[in-house]
Structure formats: C-alpha cells, structure tokens
N, CA, C and O atoms as CSV, one atom per row, in Angstrom:
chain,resi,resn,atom,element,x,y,z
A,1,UNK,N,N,0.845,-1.172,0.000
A,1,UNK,CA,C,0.000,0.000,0.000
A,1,UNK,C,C,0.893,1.238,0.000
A,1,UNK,O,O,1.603,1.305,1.003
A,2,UNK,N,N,1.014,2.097,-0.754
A,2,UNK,CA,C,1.340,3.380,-0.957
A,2,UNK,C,C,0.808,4.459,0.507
A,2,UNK,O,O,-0.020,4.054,1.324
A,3,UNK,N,N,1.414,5.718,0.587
A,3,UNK,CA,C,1.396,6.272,1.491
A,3,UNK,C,C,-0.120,6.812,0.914
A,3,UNK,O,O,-1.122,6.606,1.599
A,4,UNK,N,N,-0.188,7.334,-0.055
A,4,UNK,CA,C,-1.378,8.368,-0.821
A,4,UNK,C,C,-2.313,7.163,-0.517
A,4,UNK,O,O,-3.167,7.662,0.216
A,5,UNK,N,N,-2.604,5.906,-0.674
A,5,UNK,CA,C,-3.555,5.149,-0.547
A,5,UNK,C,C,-3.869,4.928,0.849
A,5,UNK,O,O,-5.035,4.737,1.192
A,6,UNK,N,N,-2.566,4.946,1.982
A,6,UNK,CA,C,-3.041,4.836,3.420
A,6,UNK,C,C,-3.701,5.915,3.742
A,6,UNK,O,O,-4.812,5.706,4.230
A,7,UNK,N,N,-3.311,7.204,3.605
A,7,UNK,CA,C,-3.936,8.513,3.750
A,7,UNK,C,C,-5.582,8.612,3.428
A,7,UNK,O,O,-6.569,8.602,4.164
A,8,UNK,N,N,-5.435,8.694,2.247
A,8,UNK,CA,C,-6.297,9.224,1.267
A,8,UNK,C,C,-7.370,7.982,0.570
A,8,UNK,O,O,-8.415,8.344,0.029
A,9,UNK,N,N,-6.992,6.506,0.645
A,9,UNK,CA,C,-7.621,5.583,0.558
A,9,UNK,C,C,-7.698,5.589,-1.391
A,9,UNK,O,O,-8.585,4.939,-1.944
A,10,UNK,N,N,-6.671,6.390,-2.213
A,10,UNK,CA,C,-6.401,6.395,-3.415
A,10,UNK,C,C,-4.980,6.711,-3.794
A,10,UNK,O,O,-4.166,7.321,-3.100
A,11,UNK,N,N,-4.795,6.197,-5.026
A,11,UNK,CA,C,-3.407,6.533,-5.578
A,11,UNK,C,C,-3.422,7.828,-6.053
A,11,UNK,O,O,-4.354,8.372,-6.646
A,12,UNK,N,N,-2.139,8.391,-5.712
A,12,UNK,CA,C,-1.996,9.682,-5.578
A,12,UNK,C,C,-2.058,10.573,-7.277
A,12,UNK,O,O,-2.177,11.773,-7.523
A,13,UNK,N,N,-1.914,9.340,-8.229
A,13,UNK,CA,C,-2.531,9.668,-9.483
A,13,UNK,C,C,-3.781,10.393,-9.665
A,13,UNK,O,O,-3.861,11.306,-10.486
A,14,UNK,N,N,-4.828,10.005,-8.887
A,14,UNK,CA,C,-6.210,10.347,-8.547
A,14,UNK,C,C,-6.547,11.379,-7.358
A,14,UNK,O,O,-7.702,11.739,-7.129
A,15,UNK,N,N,-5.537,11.781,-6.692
A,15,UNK,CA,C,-6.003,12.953,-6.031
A,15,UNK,C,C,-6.379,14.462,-6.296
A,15,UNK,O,O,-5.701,14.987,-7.179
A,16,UNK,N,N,-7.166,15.117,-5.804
A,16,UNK,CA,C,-7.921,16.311,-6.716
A,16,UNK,C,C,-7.188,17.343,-5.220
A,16,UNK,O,O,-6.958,16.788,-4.146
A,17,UNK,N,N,-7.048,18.124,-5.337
A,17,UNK,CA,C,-6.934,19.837,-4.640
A,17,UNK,C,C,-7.982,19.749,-3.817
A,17,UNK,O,O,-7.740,19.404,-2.660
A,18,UNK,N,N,-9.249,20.006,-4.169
A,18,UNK,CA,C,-10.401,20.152,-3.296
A,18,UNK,C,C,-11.669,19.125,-3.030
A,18,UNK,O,O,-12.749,19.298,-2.466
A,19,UNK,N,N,-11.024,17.887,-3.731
A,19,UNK,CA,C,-12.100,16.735,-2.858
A,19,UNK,C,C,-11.319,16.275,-1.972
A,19,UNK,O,O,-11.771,16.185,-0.830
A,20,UNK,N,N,-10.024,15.882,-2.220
A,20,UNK,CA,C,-9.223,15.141,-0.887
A,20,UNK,C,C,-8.754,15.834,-0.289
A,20,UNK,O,O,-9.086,16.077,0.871
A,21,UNK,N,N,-7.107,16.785,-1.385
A,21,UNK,CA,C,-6.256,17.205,0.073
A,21,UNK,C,C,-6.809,18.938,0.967
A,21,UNK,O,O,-6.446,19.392,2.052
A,22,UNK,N,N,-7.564,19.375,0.164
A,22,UNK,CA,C,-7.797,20.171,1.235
A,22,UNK,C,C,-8.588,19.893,2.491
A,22,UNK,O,O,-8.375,20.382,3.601
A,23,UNK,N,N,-9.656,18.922,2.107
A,23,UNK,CA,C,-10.023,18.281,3.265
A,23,UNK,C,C,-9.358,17.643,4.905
A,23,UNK,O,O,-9.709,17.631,6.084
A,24,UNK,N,N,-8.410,17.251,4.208
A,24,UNK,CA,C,-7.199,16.113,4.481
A,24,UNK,C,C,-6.516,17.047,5.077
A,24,UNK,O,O,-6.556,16.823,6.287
A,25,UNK,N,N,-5.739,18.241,4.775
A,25,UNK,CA,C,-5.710,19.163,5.891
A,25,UNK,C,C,-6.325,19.899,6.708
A,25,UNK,O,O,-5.710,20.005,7.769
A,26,UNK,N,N,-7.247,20.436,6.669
A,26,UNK,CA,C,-8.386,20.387,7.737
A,26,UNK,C,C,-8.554,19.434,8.908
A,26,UNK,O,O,-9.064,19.821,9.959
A,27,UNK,N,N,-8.285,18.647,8.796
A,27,UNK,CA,C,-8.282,17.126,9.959
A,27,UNK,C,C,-7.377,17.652,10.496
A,27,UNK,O,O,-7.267,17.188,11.630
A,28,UNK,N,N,-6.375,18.670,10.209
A,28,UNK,CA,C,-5.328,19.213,11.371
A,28,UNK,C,C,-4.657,17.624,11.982
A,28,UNK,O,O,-4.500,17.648,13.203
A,29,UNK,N,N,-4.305,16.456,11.391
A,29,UNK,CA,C,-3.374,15.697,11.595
A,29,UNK,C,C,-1.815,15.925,11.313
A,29,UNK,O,O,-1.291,16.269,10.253
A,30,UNK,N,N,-1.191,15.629,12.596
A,30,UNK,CA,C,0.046,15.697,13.008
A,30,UNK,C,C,1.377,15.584,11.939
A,30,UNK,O,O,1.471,14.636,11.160
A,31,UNK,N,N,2.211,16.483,11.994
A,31,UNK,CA,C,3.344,15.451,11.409
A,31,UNK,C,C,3.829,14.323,11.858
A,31,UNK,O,O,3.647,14.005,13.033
A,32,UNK,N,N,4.597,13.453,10.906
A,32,UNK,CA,C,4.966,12.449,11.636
A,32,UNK,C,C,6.499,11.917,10.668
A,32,UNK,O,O,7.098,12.338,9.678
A,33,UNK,N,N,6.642,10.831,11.589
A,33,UNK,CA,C,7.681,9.934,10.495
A,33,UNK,C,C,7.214,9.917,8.684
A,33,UNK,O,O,7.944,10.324,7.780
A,34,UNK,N,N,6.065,9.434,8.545
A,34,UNK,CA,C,5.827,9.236,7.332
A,34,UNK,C,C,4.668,10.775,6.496
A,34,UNK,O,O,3.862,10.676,5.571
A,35,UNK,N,N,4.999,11.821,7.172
A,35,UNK,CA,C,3.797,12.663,7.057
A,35,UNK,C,C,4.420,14.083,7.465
A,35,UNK,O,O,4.745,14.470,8.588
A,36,UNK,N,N,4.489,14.693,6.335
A,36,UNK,CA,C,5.555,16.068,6.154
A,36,UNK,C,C,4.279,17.153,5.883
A,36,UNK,O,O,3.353,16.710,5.203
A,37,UNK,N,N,4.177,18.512,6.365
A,37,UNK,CA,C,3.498,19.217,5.511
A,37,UNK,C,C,4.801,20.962,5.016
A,37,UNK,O,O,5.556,21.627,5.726
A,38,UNK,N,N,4.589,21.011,4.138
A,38,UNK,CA,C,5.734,22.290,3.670
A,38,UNK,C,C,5.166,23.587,2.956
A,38,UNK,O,O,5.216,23.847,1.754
A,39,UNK,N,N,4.478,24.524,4.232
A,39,UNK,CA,C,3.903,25.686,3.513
A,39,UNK,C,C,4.658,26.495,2.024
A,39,UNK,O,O,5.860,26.471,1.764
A,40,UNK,N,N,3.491,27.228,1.133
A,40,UNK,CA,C,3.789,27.839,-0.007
A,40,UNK,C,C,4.878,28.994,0.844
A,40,UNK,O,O,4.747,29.685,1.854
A,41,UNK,N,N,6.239,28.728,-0.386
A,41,UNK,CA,C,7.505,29.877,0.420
A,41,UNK,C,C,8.321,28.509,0.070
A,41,UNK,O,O,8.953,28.740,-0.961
A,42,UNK,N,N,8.522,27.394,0.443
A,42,UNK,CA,C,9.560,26.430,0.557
A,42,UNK,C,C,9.572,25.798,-0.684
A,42,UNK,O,O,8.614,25.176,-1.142
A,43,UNK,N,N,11.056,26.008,-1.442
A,43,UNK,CA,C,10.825,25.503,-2.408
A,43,UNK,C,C,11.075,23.825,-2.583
A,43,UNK,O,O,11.539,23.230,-1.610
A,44,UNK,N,N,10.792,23.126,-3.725
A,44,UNK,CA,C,11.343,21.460,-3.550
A,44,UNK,C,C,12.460,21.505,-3.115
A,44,UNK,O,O,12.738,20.856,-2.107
A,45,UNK,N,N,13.820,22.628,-4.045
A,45,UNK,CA,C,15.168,22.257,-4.045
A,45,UNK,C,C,15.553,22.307,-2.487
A,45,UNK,O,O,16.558,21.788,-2.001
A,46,UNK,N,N,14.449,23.115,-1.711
A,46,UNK,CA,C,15.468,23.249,-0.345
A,46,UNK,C,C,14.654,21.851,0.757
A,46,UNK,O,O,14.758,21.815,1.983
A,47,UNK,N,N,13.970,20.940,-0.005
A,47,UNK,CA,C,13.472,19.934,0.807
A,47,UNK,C,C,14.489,18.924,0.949
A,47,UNK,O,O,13.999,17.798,1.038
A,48,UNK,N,N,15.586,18.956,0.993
A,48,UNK,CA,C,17.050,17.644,0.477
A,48,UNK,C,C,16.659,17.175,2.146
A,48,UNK,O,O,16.341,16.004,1.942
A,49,UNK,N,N,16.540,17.331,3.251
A,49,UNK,CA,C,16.505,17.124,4.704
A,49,UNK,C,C,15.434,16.106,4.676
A,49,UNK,O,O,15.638,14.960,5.076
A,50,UNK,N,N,14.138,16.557,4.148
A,50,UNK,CA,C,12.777,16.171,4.399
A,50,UNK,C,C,13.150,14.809,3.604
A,50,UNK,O,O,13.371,13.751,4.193
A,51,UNK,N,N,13.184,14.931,2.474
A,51,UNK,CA,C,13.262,13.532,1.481
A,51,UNK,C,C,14.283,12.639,1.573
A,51,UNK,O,O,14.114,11.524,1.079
A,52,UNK,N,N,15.238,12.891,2.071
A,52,UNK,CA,C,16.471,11.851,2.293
A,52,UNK,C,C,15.972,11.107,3.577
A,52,UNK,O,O,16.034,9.887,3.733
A,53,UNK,N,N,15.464,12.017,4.482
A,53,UNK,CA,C,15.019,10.856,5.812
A,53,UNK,C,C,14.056,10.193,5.162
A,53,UNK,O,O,14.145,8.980,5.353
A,54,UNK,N,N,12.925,10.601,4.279
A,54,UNK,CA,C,11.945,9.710,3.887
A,54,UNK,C,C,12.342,8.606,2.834
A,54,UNK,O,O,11.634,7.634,2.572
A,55,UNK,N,N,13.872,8.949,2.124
A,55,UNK,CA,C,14.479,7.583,1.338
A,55,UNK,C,C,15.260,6.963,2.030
A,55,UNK,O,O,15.452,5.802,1.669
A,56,UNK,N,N,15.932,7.399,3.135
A,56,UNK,CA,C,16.256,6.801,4.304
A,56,UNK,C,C,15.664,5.699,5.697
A,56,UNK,O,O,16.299,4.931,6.420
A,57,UNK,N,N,14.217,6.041,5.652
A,57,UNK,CA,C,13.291,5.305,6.329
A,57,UNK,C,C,12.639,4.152,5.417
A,57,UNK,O,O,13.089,3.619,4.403
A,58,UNK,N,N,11.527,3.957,6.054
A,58,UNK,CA,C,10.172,2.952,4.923
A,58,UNK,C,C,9.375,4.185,3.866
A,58,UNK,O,O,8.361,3.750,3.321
A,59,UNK,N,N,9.807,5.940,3.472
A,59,UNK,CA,C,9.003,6.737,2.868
A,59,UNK,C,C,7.805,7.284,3.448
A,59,UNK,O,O,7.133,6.881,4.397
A,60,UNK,N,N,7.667,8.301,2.676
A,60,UNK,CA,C,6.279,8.825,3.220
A,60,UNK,C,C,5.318,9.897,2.033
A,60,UNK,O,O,5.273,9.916,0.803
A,61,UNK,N,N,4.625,10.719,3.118
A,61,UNK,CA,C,3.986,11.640,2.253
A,61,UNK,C,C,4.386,13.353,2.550
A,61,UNK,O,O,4.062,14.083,3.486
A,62,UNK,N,N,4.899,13.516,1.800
A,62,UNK,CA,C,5.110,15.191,1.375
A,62,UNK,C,C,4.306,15.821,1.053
A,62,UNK,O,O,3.882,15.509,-0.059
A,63,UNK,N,N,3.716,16.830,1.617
A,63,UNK,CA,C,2.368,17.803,1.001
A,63,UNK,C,C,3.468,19.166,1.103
A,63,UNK,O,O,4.229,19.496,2.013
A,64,UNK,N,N,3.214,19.739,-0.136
A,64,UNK,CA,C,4.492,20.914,-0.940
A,64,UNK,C,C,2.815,22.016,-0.832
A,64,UNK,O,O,1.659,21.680,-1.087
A,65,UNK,N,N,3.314,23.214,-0.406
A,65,UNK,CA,C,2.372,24.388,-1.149
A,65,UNK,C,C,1.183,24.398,0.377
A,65,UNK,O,O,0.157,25.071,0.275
A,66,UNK,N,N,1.383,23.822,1.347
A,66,UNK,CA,C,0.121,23.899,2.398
A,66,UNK,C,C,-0.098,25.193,3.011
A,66,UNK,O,O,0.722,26.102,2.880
A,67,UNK,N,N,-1.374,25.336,3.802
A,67,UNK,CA,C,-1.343,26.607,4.314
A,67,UNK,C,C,-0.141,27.130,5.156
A,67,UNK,O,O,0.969,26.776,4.760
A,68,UNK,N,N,-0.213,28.028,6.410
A,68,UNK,CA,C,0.993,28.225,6.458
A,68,UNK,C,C,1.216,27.484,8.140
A,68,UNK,O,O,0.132,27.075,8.555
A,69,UNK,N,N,1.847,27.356,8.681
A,69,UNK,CA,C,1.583,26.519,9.947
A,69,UNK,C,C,1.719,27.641,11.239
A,69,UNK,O,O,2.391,28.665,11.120
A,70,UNK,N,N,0.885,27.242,12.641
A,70,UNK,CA,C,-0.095,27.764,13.274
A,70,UNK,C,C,0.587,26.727,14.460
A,70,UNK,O,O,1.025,25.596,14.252
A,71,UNK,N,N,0.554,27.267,15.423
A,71,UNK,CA,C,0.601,26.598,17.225
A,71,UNK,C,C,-0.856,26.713,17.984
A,71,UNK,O,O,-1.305,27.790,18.376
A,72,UNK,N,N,-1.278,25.923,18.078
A,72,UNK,CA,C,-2.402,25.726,18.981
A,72,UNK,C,C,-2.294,24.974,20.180
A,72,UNK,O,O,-1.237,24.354,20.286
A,73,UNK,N,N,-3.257,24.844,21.281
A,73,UNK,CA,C,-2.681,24.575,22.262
A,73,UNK,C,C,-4.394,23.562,22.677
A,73,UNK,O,O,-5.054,23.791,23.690
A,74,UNK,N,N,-4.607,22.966,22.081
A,74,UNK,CA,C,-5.686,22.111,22.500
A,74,UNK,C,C,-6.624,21.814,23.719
A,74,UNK,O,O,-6.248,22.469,24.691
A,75,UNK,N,N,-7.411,21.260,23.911
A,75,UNK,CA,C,-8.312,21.488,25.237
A,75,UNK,C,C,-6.932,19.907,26.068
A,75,UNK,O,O,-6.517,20.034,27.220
A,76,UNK,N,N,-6.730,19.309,25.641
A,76,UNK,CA,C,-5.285,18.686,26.200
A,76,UNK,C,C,-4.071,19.730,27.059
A,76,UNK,O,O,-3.372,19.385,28.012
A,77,UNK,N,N,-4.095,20.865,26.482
A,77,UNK,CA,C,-3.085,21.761,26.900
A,77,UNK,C,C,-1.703,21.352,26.075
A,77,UNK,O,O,-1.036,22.376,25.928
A,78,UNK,N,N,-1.040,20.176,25.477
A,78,UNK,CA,C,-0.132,19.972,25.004
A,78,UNK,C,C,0.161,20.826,23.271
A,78,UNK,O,O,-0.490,20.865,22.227
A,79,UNK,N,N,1.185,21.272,23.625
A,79,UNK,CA,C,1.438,22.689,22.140
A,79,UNK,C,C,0.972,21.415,21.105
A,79,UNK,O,O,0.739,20.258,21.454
A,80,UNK,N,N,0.904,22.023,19.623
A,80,UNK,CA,C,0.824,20.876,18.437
A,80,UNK,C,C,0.741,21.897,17.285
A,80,UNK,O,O,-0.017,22.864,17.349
A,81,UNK,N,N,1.484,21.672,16.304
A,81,UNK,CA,C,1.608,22.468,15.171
A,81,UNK,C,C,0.842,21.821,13.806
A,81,UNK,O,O,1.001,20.727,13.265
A,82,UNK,N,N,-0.022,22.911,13.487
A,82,UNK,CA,C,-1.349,22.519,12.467
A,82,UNK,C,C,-1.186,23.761,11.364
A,82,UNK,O,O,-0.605,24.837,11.504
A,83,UNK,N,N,-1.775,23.323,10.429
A,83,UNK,CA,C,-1.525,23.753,9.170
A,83,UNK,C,C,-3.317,24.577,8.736
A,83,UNK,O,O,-4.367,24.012,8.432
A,84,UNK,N,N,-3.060,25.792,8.860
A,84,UNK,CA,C,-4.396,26.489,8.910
A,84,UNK,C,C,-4.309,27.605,7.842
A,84,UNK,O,O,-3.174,28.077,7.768
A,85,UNK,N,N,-5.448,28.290,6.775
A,85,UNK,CA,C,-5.497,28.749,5.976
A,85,UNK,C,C,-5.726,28.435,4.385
A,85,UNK,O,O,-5.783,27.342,3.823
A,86,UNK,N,N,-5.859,30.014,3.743
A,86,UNK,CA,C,-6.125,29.263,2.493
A,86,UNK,C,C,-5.081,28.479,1.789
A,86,UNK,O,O,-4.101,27.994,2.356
A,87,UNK,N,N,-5.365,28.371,0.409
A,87,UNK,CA,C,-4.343,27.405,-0.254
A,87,UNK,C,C,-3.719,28.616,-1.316
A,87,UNK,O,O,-2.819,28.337,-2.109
C-alpha cells in the first residue's frame, strides 16, 4: 500500500486539490515519520533534509504548497503544530 492510498484511501494519481487534500488538511493531523506538511515559500530544491530521511526510512507523504503553519494549544493543553489557511 502506498502512502497516498493509506492517507487518502487512493493513488496519488487520482487525487484532486479540493475533494481530498484540502479536506485532508483540515483534519489538522500531526506530522509524523511518514507525514511532512511544507507551507507555499519552501521551495522542492530546499526539501534535500525532508526527502532523504523519507528515502532513508520505509518513505512517506510530502504535502508541498500547504497553508501556512499555526501553534495551537488544544483542550489537552499539550502545544501541536497545524496547518491552517487558504491554499
């Protein structure tokens, strides 16, 4: 199974802008090992950090161009960095 298919439950051939991934950010889910988000400003060439750990690990998913990222502090109280705004 592909990362775009664990996510998104499709191959990333088939993903649209505004049926999946804007949705898909909205869920305000976490970064992680396999799960990068890289607000508009960052270009690919300066992602060499992000993608070598992810060809370095089992891979993942890169979202390039996201809103811009935001600190919130949840009814948990624990900080968590979420990706809020337009596209």
């Amino acid at each position: 199974m592909t990362f775009a298919e664990h996510y998104f439950g499709k191959s990333i051939a088939d993903l649209d802008l505004g049926a999946d991934i804007e949705p898909f950010i909205r869920r305000e889910l976490p970064e992680g090992q396999s799960l990068e988000y890289k607000s508009e400003g960052h270009p690919l060439s300066e992602q060499g950090d992000v993608i070598s750990a992810f060809l370095n690990s089992g891979g993942g998913l890169l979202l390039i161009g996201t809103p811009r990222e935001v600190e919130i502090t949840p009814d948990g109280g624990k900080k968590a960095r979420v990706f809020r705004g337009p596209f």
